[in-house]
Amino acid sequence: MGDYCNSNVARRKSWTARHRERERENEEEEEERRTTKMVSKTEEARVTMLENQVDNGGGGAWEYLCLVRKLKLRRSDKVLKHGLSILNDPSKRSSLGPEEWTLYEQVAIAAIDCQCIDVAKDCIKVLQKRFPDSKRVGKLEAIILEAKGSWAEAEKAYSSLLEDNPLDQVIHKRRATMEKAQGNLSGAVELLNKYLEIYMADQDAWRELAEIYVSLQMYKQAAFCYEELILSQPRNPLYHLAYADVLYTLGGLENLQAAKKYYASATDLTGGKNTRALFGICLCTHAIGQLVKGRNKEDKDSSELQSLAATALEKDYKLIAPTKLSSLTKTLRSLNLS
Amino acid sequence: MAGSIRYEIGQNAYIKLILHALNHRTSAVNGLLLGRLSGNTDSNPVVEITESVPLFHSQIGLLPPLEIALIQIEEFYRAQGLEIVGYFHANERFDDVELGNVARNIGDHIHRYFPQAALLLLDNNKLEALSKGKDRSPVVQFYTRDSSKSWKQVGSDGSSRLTIKEPAANVVLLDCISSQKWQDIVDFDDHLDDISKDWLNPELFNSCSIAALSCPATDIRGCVALAGMTGSRFFCYHVMFAAESLNSSICHYCQHHHALG
């Protein structure tokens, strides 16, 4: 009965009827929102289309909810709204069959994310009646404690759940989330590292750890995380890109040269379509040029790579973003003069 | 007198940044402030922040996208006689009011080219309280760099103050929030993912044209924002509501007719 997909709890104040405040969510978790970057364009387009359709009363709510669950997206306000409309309608609910309970779980988590604790509690009550003594429901209850900010009680709940099931990955990660939610980033890092010693194949966790390291400006450690990710998915261009970004940020000739290689491989893996990788090549060439100025001129095919990237960028901008073409040209010019 | 520089941020620049923050509530966001230093250096210099560009909502601590953004944006606005005059940052967590290292580093970089640079940090508590009070001040914490080379927060009573140019900006902001205008915001991150998206956000305020009126009952100047989709809304400084017809509106507070236009 494994993982949650959307077990994200936010420390959010409640929404008022008329407007939304800027809610900062103490969040994290590999299991989601960052994964929006991992969603392909076609999948994202499908989700958006379904979302618009359901929003405008065109039906397809269940399909939308399933897709959101599968892609691990974080669309809690929509999930809550459309999920509730199905759950509150007895005929729609019964037509779901055994999937009804999955929906209750999904809506409960979305409700927690939107700080509608009462709705979440109602959903959990229904689940408890159906599945008494369920660990999975127990996890939901602990998440509610998190959402209310009762950190100590939530920690107790998780510890007791772990006693019965010490290998539960989700609970381990939720404890790391709690540290991050309370602002204890170093605690979160420590817990995540411990977790990854055991579950080293959990890519979401590696990604989350990398991002925390970046926010703490611990770039070497972030680079290590991305190296692990590239090892596990060598053909995923996003990891190459992120790794190159971190290397560039670290700086120094070796890192810059490596970064350029990874931007180049990202370009290769994306068929030359990735703007960030193309820009990255230009930046690296320029930065390397600055560093080796005065020394022996490096190989000429480094500047060939840069001019190829620049040409590709100009072609794309001319076609797709012509208003920005002159800014782009000036940018490239300032990078070419070294 | 050194240290008595005023800072003034334009309504559109201000609202754009807040909406950007609301569009990505679950992550830290940042943005650039553009403008110019005007007024004599001897008397009443003002840093006018006239434009803003929302930058990123992911991996803010990484250099390459930031460098590209800085170069492109600076090149673009130089043609309009504007330069980068500051930086906006919003933390990931609601109750985090600390100016983090990433923000400071970027601020330092901007400061090198514009010594009067301003650093703005979103204040979530102020934003939340916006609907309840009549606060005209911007919902940010304001930092400048003093001679000690560190970023110091400037109080609202300080000599270098930050004000919003249009006094009813927070009212317009609340309206944008309630009409969920943040969904339309495009930032530089979005642009890098899809270059057809324009980080200038040229259409953002198109459906709102702002005309200034003063309420005859209270003689307070307010702004009228005409939102195309939901008819017209009239904002007297005290209250906002939706009007029925486009020709006139009654302010519930002072019961006076206000002709729009």
Coordinates of C-alpha atoms in Angstrom, one line a residue:
Chain A
M1 CA 0.0 0.0 0.0
G2 CA 3.0 2.2 -0.5
D3 CA 3.6 5.8 -1.2
Y4 CA 1.6 8.8 -1.2
C5 CA 1.9 10.8 -4.3
N6 CA 0.7 14.1 -3.0
S7 CA 1.7 14.0 0.6
N8 CA 2.6 17.6 0.8
V9 CA 1.7 19.5 3.8
A10 CA 1.9 23.2 3.9
R11 CA 2.1 25.5 6.8
R12 CA -0.6 27.7 5.5
K13 CA -2.9 30.2 7.1
S14 CA -6.5 29.8 5.9
W15 CA -7.7 31.5 2.8
T16 CA -10.3 34.2 3.3
A17 CA -13.3 34.3 1.0
R18 CA -12.2 37.3 -1.0
H19 CA -8.6 37.0 -1.6
R20 CA -5.5 34.9 -1.0
E21 CA -2.6 36.0 1.0
R22 CA 0.8 35.1 0.1
E23 CA 1.1 31.8 1.8
R24 CA 4.5 30.4 2.2
E25 CA 4.5 26.7 2.3
N26 CA 7.0 24.8 4.3
E27 CA 7.3 22.3 1.8
E28 CA 9.4 20.0 0.0
E29 CA 9.2 16.5 -0.8
E30 CA 10.5 14.9 -3.7
E31 CA 7.2 13.3 -4.4
E32 CA 5.9 16.3 -6.2
R33 CA 5.9 19.8 -7.4
R34 CA 9.5 19.7 -8.4
T35 CA 8.4 16.8 -10.5
T36 CA 6.4 19.3 -12.6
K37 CA 9.7 19.9 -14.4
M38 CA 9.9 16.2 -15.1
V39 CA 6.5 16.2 -16.8
S40 CA 6.7 16.3 -20.5
K41 CA 5.1 19.1 -22.5
T42 CA 2.4 16.9 -23.9
E43 CA 1.4 15.7 -20.5
E44 CA 1.4 19.2 -19.2
A45 CA -0.7 20.4 -22.1
R46 CA -3.2 17.5 -21.4
V47 CA -3.5 18.5 -17.8
T48 CA -4.0 22.1 -18.6
M49 CA -6.6 21.3 -21.2
L50 CA -8.5 19.0 -18.8
E51 CA -8.3 21.6 -16.1
N52 CA -9.8 24.2 -18.3
Q53 CA -12.4 21.8 -19.4
V54 CA -13.5 20.8 -15.9
D55 CA -13.3 24.4 -14.7
N56 CA -15.7 25.5 -17.3
G57 CA -18.2 22.7 -16.5
G58 CA -17.2 20.4 -19.4
G59 CA -16.8 17.3 -17.3
G60 CA -13.8 15.0 -17.2
A61 CA -13.2 15.6 -13.5
W62 CA -12.3 12.0 -12.7
E63 CA -9.9 11.8 -15.6
Y64 CA -8.2 15.1 -14.5
L65 CA -7.9 13.8 -10.9
C66 CA -6.3 10.6 -12.0
L67 CA -3.9 12.4 -14.2
V68 CA -2.9 14.7 -11.5
R69 CA -2.3 11.8 -9.2
K70 CA -0.3 9.9 -11.8
L71 CA 1.9 12.8 -12.6
K72 CA 2.3 13.8 -9.0
L73 CA 1.3 17.4 -9.6
R74 CA 0.4 19.9 -7.0
R75 CA -2.9 21.4 -7.9
S76 CA -4.5 21.3 -4.6
D77 CA -7.1 24.0 -5.0
K78 CA -8.5 22.4 -8.2
V79 CA -8.2 18.8 -6.8
L80 CA -10.1 19.9 -3.7
K81 CA -12.8 21.6 -5.7
H82 CA -13.4 19.0 -8.3
G83 CA -12.8 16.1 -5.9
L84 CA -15.3 17.3 -3.5
S85 CA -17.9 17.8 -6.3
I86 CA -17.6 14.1 -7.0
L87 CA -17.5 13.0 -3.4
N88 CA -20.5 15.1 -2.4
D89 CA -22.7 13.5 -5.2
P90 CA -23.8 10.0 -4.1
S91 CA -24.4 8.8 -7.6
K92 CA -21.0 10.0 -8.9
R93 CA -19.4 8.5 -5.8
S94 CA -20.8 5.1 -6.1
S95 CA -19.9 4.9 -9.8
L96 CA -16.2 5.1 -8.7
G97 CA -16.4 1.7 -7.1
P98 CA -13.2 0.9 -5.1
E99 CA -11.5 4.0 -6.4
E100 CA -13.7 6.0 -4.1
W101 CA -11.2 5.5 -1.3
T102 CA -8.3 6.6 -3.4
L103 CA -10.2 9.8 -4.1
Y104 CA -11.0 10.4 -0.4
E105 CA -7.3 10.1 0.2
Q106 CA -6.4 12.5 -2.6
V107 CA -9.0 15.0 -1.5
A108 CA -7.9 14.8 2.1
I109 CA -4.3 15.7 1.2
A110 CA -5.4 18.5 -1.1
A111 CA -7.6 19.8 1.6
I112 CA -4.7 19.8 4.0
D113 CA -2.6 21.7 1.4
C114 CA -5.3 24.3 1.2
Q115 CA -5.6 24.4 5.0
C116 CA -9.2 23.2 4.9
I117 CA -8.6 21.0 7.9
D118 CA -12.2 20.2 8.6
V119 CA -12.7 18.9 5.1
A120 CA -9.6 16.7 5.5
K121 CA -10.9 15.5 8.9
D122 CA -14.2 14.5 7.3
C123 CA -12.5 12.5 4.6
I124 CA -10.3 10.8 7.1
K125 CA -13.3 9.8 9.2
V126 CA -14.8 8.1 6.2
L127 CA -11.6 6.3 5.5
Q128 CA -11.2 5.3 9.1
K129 CA -14.7 3.7 9.1
R130 CA -13.9 1.8 6.0
F131 CA -10.3 0.8 7.0
P132 CA -10.0 0.7 10.8
D133 CA -6.5 0.4 12.1
S134 CA -5.0 1.3 8.8
K135 CA -1.5 2.6 8.8
R136 CA -2.1 4.6 5.7
V137 CA -5.0 6.4 7.4
G138 CA -2.8 6.9 10.4
K139 CA -0.3 8.7 8.2
L140 CA -3.0 11.1 7.1
E141 CA -3.8 11.9 10.7
A142 CA -0.2 12.6 11.4
I143 CA -0.1 14.9 8.4
I144 CA -3.0 16.9 9.8
L145 CA -1.0 17.4 13.0
E146 CA 1.8 18.7 10.8
A147 CA -0.5 21.1 9.1
K148 CA -1.7 22.5 12.4
G149 CA 1.8 23.1 13.4
S150 CA 1.7 20.6 16.2
W151 CA 5.2 19.4 15.4
A152 CA 5.9 17.5 18.6
E153 CA 2.7 15.5 18.3
A154 CA 3.2 14.8 14.7
E155 CA 6.7 13.6 15.5
K156 CA 5.3 11.2 18.1
A157 CA 2.7 9.9 15.6
Y158 CA 5.4 9.3 13.0
S159 CA 7.7 7.6 15.5
S160 CA 5.0 5.2 16.6
L161 CA 4.1 4.5 13.0
L162 CA 7.7 3.8 12.3
E163 CA 7.9 1.3 15.2
D164 CA 5.4 -0.9 13.5
N165 CA 6.8 -0.3 10.1
P166 CA 10.4 0.8 10.2
L167 CA 10.9 0.6 6.5
D168 CA 8.2 3.1 5.5
Q169 CA 9.8 5.5 3.1
V170 CA 7.1 8.1 3.2
I171 CA 7.3 8.5 6.9
H172 CA 11.0 9.0 6.8
K173 CA 10.6 11.7 4.2
R174 CA 7.8 13.4 6.1
R175 CA 10.1 13.8 9.1
A176 CA 12.6 15.5 6.9
T177 CA 9.8 17.7 5.6
M178 CA 8.9 18.7 9.1
E179 CA 12.4 19.9 9.8
K180 CA 12.3 22.0 6.6
A181 CA 8.9 23.4 7.5
Q182 CA 10.2 24.6 10.8
G183 CA 13.1 26.2 9.1
N184 CA 15.7 23.7 10.3
L185 CA 17.3 23.1 6.9
S186 CA 20.4 21.5 8.4
G187 CA 18.2 19.0 10.2
A188 CA 16.3 18.3 7.0
V189 CA 19.6 17.7 5.2
E190 CA 20.8 15.4 7.9
L191 CA 17.6 13.3 7.8
L192 CA 17.6 13.2 4.1
N193 CA 21.2 12.0 4.0
K194 CA 20.4 9.3 6.5
Y195 CA 17.4 8.3 4.4
L196 CA 19.4 8.2 1.2
E197 CA 22.1 5.9 2.7
I198 CA 19.4 3.3 2.8
Y199 CA 17.2 4.2 -0.1
M200 CA 19.8 5.4 -2.5
A201 CA 17.6 4.9 -5.5
D202 CA 15.1 7.5 -4.5
Q203 CA 15.5 10.1 -7.2
D204 CA 13.0 12.5 -5.7
A205 CA 14.9 12.5 -2.5
W206 CA 18.2 13.2 -4.3
R207 CA 16.6 16.1 -6.2
E208 CA 15.1 17.5 -3.0
L209 CA 18.4 17.3 -1.2
A210 CA 20.2 19.0 -4.2
E211 CA 17.7 21.9 -4.1
I212 CA 18.1 22.4 -0.4
Y213 CA 21.9 22.4 -0.8
V214 CA 21.6 25.0 -3.6
S215 CA 19.4 27.2 -1.4
L216 CA 22.1 26.9 1.3
Q217 CA 24.8 27.7 -1.3
M218 CA 26.5 24.4 -0.6
Y219 CA 27.2 23.8 -4.3
K220 CA 29.8 21.0 -3.9
Q221 CA 27.2 18.9 -2.1
A222 CA 24.6 19.8 -4.6
A223 CA 26.9 18.7 -7.4
F224 CA 27.3 15.3 -5.7
C225 CA 23.5 14.8 -5.6
Y226 CA 23.2 15.6 -9.3
E227 CA 26.1 13.2 -10.1
E228 CA 24.0 10.5 -8.4
L229 CA 21.0 11.4 -10.4
I230 CA 22.9 11.4 -13.7
L231 CA 24.3 7.9 -12.8
S232 CA 20.8 6.7 -12.3
Q233 CA 19.3 8.4 -15.4
P234 CA 22.1 9.2 -17.8
R235 CA 19.8 10.2 -20.6
N236 CA 17.7 12.7 -18.6
P237 CA 18.8 16.1 -19.9
L238 CA 17.4 18.0 -16.9
Y239 CA 19.9 16.4 -14.7
H240 CA 22.8 17.3 -17.0
L241 CA 21.5 20.8 -17.1
A242 CA 21.2 21.2 -13.4
Y243 CA 24.6 19.7 -12.8
A244 CA 26.1 22.1 -15.4
D245 CA 24.4 25.0 -13.6
V246 CA 25.9 24.0 -10.3
L247 CA 29.4 23.5 -11.8
Y248 CA 29.2 26.9 -13.4
T249 CA 28.2 28.4 -10.1
L250 CA 31.1 26.7 -8.4
G251 CA 33.5 28.3 -10.9
G252 CA 37.1 27.6 -11.6
L253 CA 38.5 26.5 -14.8
E254 CA 38.0 22.7 -14.4
N255 CA 34.4 23.2 -13.3
L256 CA 33.7 25.5 -16.1
Q257 CA 35.1 23.1 -18.7
A258 CA 33.0 20.3 -17.2
A259 CA 29.9 22.5 -17.1
K260 CA 30.4 23.2 -20.8
K261 CA 30.5 19.5 -21.5
Y262 CA 27.3 18.9 -19.7
Y263 CA 25.6 21.8 -21.4
A264 CA 26.7 20.3 -24.6
S265 CA 25.4 16.8 -23.7
A266 CA 22.1 18.4 -22.6
T267 CA 21.9 20.1 -26.0
D268 CA 22.6 16.8 -27.6
L269 CA 19.9 15.0 -25.6
T270 CA 17.3 17.6 -26.4
G271 CA 18.1 17.9 -30.1
G272 CA 19.4 21.5 -29.7
K273 CA 16.0 22.7 -28.5
N274 CA 16.9 23.6 -24.9
T275 CA 17.4 27.3 -24.5
R276 CA 19.1 27.0 -21.1
A277 CA 21.7 24.6 -22.4
L278 CA 22.5 26.9 -25.4
F279 CA 22.9 29.9 -23.2
G280 CA 25.0 27.8 -20.9
I281 CA 27.4 27.0 -23.6
C282 CA 27.8 30.7 -24.4
L283 CA 28.3 31.6 -20.8
C284 CA 30.9 28.9 -20.2
T285 CA 32.9 29.7 -23.3
H286 CA 32.9 33.4 -22.3
A287 CA 33.9 32.6 -18.7
I288 CA 36.6 30.2 -19.7
G289 CA 37.9 32.8 -22.1
Q290 CA 38.1 35.3 -19.3
L291 CA 40.1 32.9 -17.2
V292 CA 42.6 31.8 -19.8
K293 CA 43.2 35.3 -21.2
G294 CA 46.8 35.8 -21.7
R295 CA 47.6 32.1 -21.6
N296 CA 48.0 30.1 -24.7
K297 CA 44.9 30.3 -26.8
E298 CA 42.8 27.2 -26.3
D299 CA 41.5 25.1 -29.1
K300 CA 39.5 26.8 -31.7
D301 CA 36.6 24.4 -31.6
S302 CA 35.5 25.8 -28.3
S303 CA 34.6 29.0 -30.1
E304 CA 33.0 27.0 -32.8
L305 CA 30.7 25.4 -30.3
Q306 CA 29.8 28.8 -29.0
S307 CA 29.0 30.2 -32.4
L308 CA 26.9 27.2 -33.2
A309 CA 25.0 27.7 -29.9
A310 CA 24.6 31.4 -30.6
T311 CA 23.3 30.8 -34.1
A312 CA 20.8 28.3 -32.8
L313 CA 19.6 30.8 -30.2
E314 CA 19.2 33.6 -32.8
K315 CA 17.3 31.3 -35.1
D316 CA 14.9 30.3 -32.3
Y317 CA 14.4 33.9 -31.1
K318 CA 13.8 35.1 -34.6
L319 CA 11.2 32.5 -35.1
I320 CA 9.4 32.4 -31.8
A321 CA 10.3 35.6 -29.9
P322 CA 11.2 38.3 -32.4
T323 CA 10.5 41.1 -30.0
K324 CA 13.4 39.9 -27.9
L325 CA 15.8 39.3 -30.7
S326 CA 17.7 42.5 -30.4
S327 CA 18.2 42.0 -26.6
L328 CA 19.4 38.5 -27.4
T329 CA 21.8 39.8 -30.0
K330 CA 23.2 42.3 -27.6
T331 CA 23.5 39.7 -24.9
L332 CA 25.4 37.4 -27.2
R333 CA 27.6 40.2 -28.3
S334 CA 28.6 41.0 -24.8
L335 CA 29.4 37.4 -24.2
N336 CA 31.5 37.1 -27.3
L337 CA 33.8 40.0 -26.5
S338 CA 36.2 38.5 -24.1
Chain B
M1 CA 22.8 65.2 2.8
A2 CA 23.9 61.6 2.4
G3 CA 21.4 59.0 3.6
S4 CA 18.3 61.0 2.9
I5 CA 17.5 59.5 -0.5
R6 CA 13.9 58.8 -1.0
Y7 CA 12.8 55.7 -2.8
E8 CA 9.6 55.5 -4.8
I9 CA 8.2 52.5 -6.5
G10 CA 5.6 52.6 -9.2
Q11 CA 2.3 50.8 -8.8
N12 CA 2.7 48.5 -11.7
A13 CA 6.2 47.5 -10.8
Y14 CA 5.1 46.8 -7.2
I15 CA 2.0 44.8 -8.1
K16 CA 3.9 42.7 -10.6
L17 CA 6.3 41.5 -8.0
I18 CA 3.7 40.6 -5.5
L19 CA 1.6 38.8 -8.0
H20 CA 4.7 36.9 -9.1
A21 CA 5.2 35.8 -5.5
L22 CA 1.5 34.7 -5.3
N23 CA 1.8 32.8 -8.5
H24 CA 4.5 30.6 -7.0
R25 CA 3.5 30.3 -3.4
T26 CA 5.4 27.2 -2.6
S27 CA 8.9 28.4 -3.6
A28 CA 11.1 31.4 -3.2
V29 CA 10.9 33.9 -5.9
N30 CA 12.9 36.9 -6.9
G31 CA 12.8 39.9 -9.3
L32 CA 14.7 42.9 -10.5
L33 CA 13.9 46.5 -9.9
L34 CA 14.5 49.0 -12.7
G35 CA 14.5 52.7 -12.6
R36 CA 16.7 55.8 -12.3
L37 CA 18.1 58.2 -9.8
S38 CA 16.5 61.6 -10.3
G39 CA 16.5 64.9 -8.6
N40 CA 19.6 66.9 -7.8
T41 CA 22.2 65.2 -5.8
D42 CA 22.2 68.1 -3.5
S43 CA 18.5 68.3 -2.7
N44 CA 15.9 65.6 -2.5
P45 CA 17.4 62.8 -4.7
V46 CA 14.8 60.2 -5.4
V47 CA 15.4 56.6 -6.7
E48 CA 12.4 56.1 -8.9
I49 CA 11.6 52.4 -9.4
T50 CA 9.5 52.4 -12.5
E51 CA 9.6 48.9 -13.7
S52 CA 10.2 45.4 -12.4
V53 CA 10.9 42.1 -14.0
P54 CA 10.0 38.8 -12.2
L55 CA 12.9 36.5 -12.5
F56 CA 12.9 33.0 -11.1
H57 CA 10.8 30.6 -9.0
S58 CA 13.2 27.7 -8.8
Q59 CA 16.9 27.1 -7.9
I60 CA 17.4 30.7 -7.2
G61 CA 21.0 30.2 -6.0
L62 CA 22.3 29.2 -9.4
L63 CA 24.3 31.6 -11.5
P64 CA 23.8 30.9 -15.2
P65 CA 20.1 31.8 -15.5
L66 CA 20.7 34.9 -13.3
E67 CA 23.6 36.1 -15.4
I68 CA 21.7 35.7 -18.6
A69 CA 18.7 37.5 -17.1
L70 CA 20.9 40.4 -15.8
I71 CA 22.5 40.9 -19.2
Q72 CA 19.4 40.7 -21.2
I73 CA 17.3 42.9 -18.9
E74 CA 20.0 45.5 -18.6
E75 CA 20.5 45.7 -22.3
F76 CA 16.8 46.0 -22.9
Y77 CA 16.1 48.8 -20.4
R78 CA 19.2 50.7 -21.2
A79 CA 17.5 51.8 -24.4
Q80 CA 14.8 53.4 -22.2
G81 CA 17.3 55.1 -20.0
L82 CA 16.6 52.8 -17.1
E83 CA 19.1 50.8 -15.1
I84 CA 18.9 48.0 -12.5
V85 CA 18.3 49.8 -9.2
G86 CA 17.4 47.0 -6.9
Y87 CA 16.3 43.5 -6.2
F88 CA 13.1 41.8 -4.8
H89 CA 13.1 38.5 -2.9
A90 CA 10.4 36.4 -1.4
N91 CA 11.3 33.6 1.0
E92 CA 9.9 30.1 0.7
R93 CA 8.3 29.9 4.1
F94 CA 5.5 32.1 5.4
D95 CA 7.2 33.1 8.6
D96 CA 10.7 33.5 7.3
V97 CA 11.6 37.2 7.5
E98 CA 15.3 36.8 7.2
L99 CA 17.2 38.3 4.4
G100 CA 19.1 35.2 3.2
N101 CA 22.6 35.0 1.7
V102 CA 21.5 34.5 -1.8
A103 CA 19.5 37.7 -1.7
R104 CA 22.4 39.5 -0.1
N105 CA 24.9 38.3 -2.7
I106 CA 22.7 39.4 -5.6
G107 CA 22.1 42.7 -3.8
D108 CA 25.9 43.2 -3.4
H109 CA 26.3 42.6 -7.1
I110 CA 23.7 45.2 -8.0
H111 CA 25.1 47.6 -5.5
R112 CA 28.4 47.5 -7.3
Y113 CA 26.9 49.1 -10.3
F114 CA 24.3 51.3 -8.5
P115 CA 25.3 52.3 -5.1
Q116 CA 21.9 53.4 -4.0
A117 CA 20.5 49.9 -4.7
A118 CA 17.4 48.8 -2.8
L119 CA 16.6 45.3 -1.5
L120 CA 13.0 44.4 -1.0
L121 CA 11.9 41.3 1.0
L122 CA 8.3 40.3 0.9
D123 CA 6.6 40.5 4.2
N124 CA 3.9 37.8 4.3
N125 CA 2.3 39.0 7.5
K126 CA 1.8 42.5 6.0
L127 CA 0.4 40.9 2.9
E128 CA -2.0 38.8 4.9
A129 CA -3.1 41.9 6.9
L130 CA -3.7 43.9 3.8
S131 CA -7.4 43.2 3.5
K132 CA -8.1 44.1 7.1
G133 CA -6.3 47.4 7.3
K134 CA -5.8 50.5 5.3
D135 CA -2.1 50.3 5.1
R136 CA -0.8 52.3 2.2
S137 CA 2.8 51.2 2.6
P138 CA 4.3 48.5 0.5
V139 CA 4.1 45.0 1.9
V140 CA 7.8 44.5 1.9
Q141 CA 10.8 45.0 4.1
F142 CA 13.2 47.5 2.7
Y143 CA 16.9 47.3 3.0
T144 CA 19.7 49.5 1.8
R145 CA 23.5 49.2 2.1
D146 CA 25.1 51.7 4.4
S147 CA 28.7 52.6 4.9
S148 CA 29.2 49.5 7.0
K149 CA 28.9 47.4 3.8
S150 CA 26.0 45.4 5.1
W151 CA 22.3 45.5 4.3
K152 CA 20.3 47.3 6.9
Q153 CA 16.6 47.4 7.2
V154 CA 15.1 50.8 6.8
G155 CA 12.1 51.7 9.0
S156 CA 9.2 53.5 7.6
D157 CA 10.1 56.5 9.7
G158 CA 13.7 56.6 8.4
S159 CA 15.0 59.3 6.3
S160 CA 15.4 57.0 3.3
R161 CA 11.9 55.8 2.9
L162 CA 10.2 53.6 0.4
T163 CA 6.8 54.7 -0.7
I164 CA 4.5 53.7 -3.5
K165 CA 4.0 56.4 -6.0
E166 CA 0.2 55.9 -6.4
P167 CA -1.4 56.0 -2.9
A168 CA -4.1 53.5 -3.6
A169 CA -1.8 50.9 -5.0
N170 CA -2.7 48.3 -2.3
V171 CA -6.3 48.6 -3.1
V172 CA -5.6 47.8 -6.7
L173 CA -3.4 45.0 -5.6
L174 CA -6.2 43.5 -3.6
D175 CA -8.4 43.7 -6.6
C176 CA -5.8 42.0 -8.8
I177 CA -5.5 39.3 -6.1
S178 CA -9.2 38.7 -6.0
S179 CA -9.5 38.4 -9.8
Q180 CA -6.6 36.0 -9.7
K181 CA -4.5 38.1 -11.9
W182 CA -1.3 36.3 -10.7
Q183 CA -2.0 33.5 -13.1
D184 CA -1.1 35.7 -16.0
I185 CA 2.4 36.6 -14.8
V186 CA 5.3 35.3 -16.8
D187 CA 8.8 35.4 -15.3
F188 CA 12.2 34.8 -16.7
D189 CA 12.2 31.2 -15.7
D190 CA 9.1 30.7 -17.8
H191 CA 10.8 32.5 -20.7
L192 CA 13.8 30.2 -20.6
D193 CA 11.5 27.2 -20.6
D194 CA 9.5 28.6 -23.5
I195 CA 10.9 31.7 -25.2
S196 CA 7.5 32.6 -26.7
K197 CA 6.6 33.7 -23.2
D198 CA 7.4 37.4 -22.7
W199 CA 9.0 38.4 -19.4
L200 CA 7.9 41.9 -20.1
N201 CA 4.3 41.0 -19.3
P202 CA 3.0 43.6 -21.7
E203 CA -0.6 42.6 -21.5
L204 CA -0.8 42.3 -17.7
F205 CA -2.4 45.5 -16.9
N206 CA -4.3 46.0 -20.1
S207 CA -7.7 45.3 -18.8
C208 CA -7.1 47.8 -16.0
S209 CA -6.9 51.4 -16.9
I210 CA -6.4 53.6 -14.0
A211 CA -8.0 57.0 -13.6
A212 CA -7.7 59.1 -10.6
L213 CA -10.7 60.5 -8.8
S214 CA -11.3 62.1 -5.6
C215 CA -14.2 61.3 -3.4
P216 CA -16.2 64.4 -2.8
A217 CA -17.3 63.3 0.7
T218 CA -13.9 62.7 2.1
D219 CA -11.8 64.4 -0.5
I220 CA -9.4 61.4 -0.6
R221 CA -7.9 60.6 -3.9
G222 CA -8.6 57.1 -5.1
C223 CA -8.0 55.2 -8.2
V224 CA -10.6 53.7 -10.5
A225 CA -9.7 50.5 -12.1
L226 CA -11.8 49.3 -14.9
A227 CA -11.6 45.5 -15.2
G228 CA -12.9 44.5 -18.5
M229 CA -14.4 41.1 -17.6
T230 CA -16.2 41.9 -14.5
G231 CA -17.5 45.4 -15.3
S232 CA -16.2 48.4 -13.6
R233 CA -15.0 48.6 -10.1
F234 CA -14.7 51.8 -8.2
F235 CA -12.2 52.2 -5.4
C236 CA -12.8 54.9 -3.0
Y237 CA -9.9 54.7 -0.7
H238 CA -12.1 53.3 2.1
V239 CA -13.8 50.5 0.4
M240 CA -14.0 48.7 -2.9
F241 CA -17.0 47.0 -4.5
A242 CA -18.3 46.1 -7.9
A243 CA -20.4 48.6 -9.7
E244 CA -23.5 47.7 -11.8
S245 CA -23.2 50.0 -14.7
L246 CA -20.3 51.6 -16.4
N247 CA -21.6 55.1 -16.1
S248 CA -21.7 55.7 -12.5
S249 CA -21.0 54.0 -9.3
I250 CA -22.0 54.6 -5.7
C251 CA -19.4 54.3 -3.0
H252 CA -21.0 52.4 -0.2
Y253 CA -19.0 54.2 2.3
C254 CA -19.8 57.7 1.4
Q255 CA -22.9 57.1 -0.7
H256 CA -21.8 59.6 -3.3
H257 CA -22.1 59.1 -7.0
H258 CA -18.8 59.1 -8.7
A259 CA -18.7 59.6 -12.5
L260 CA -16.2 57.3 -14.0
G261 CA -13.8 58.4 -16.7

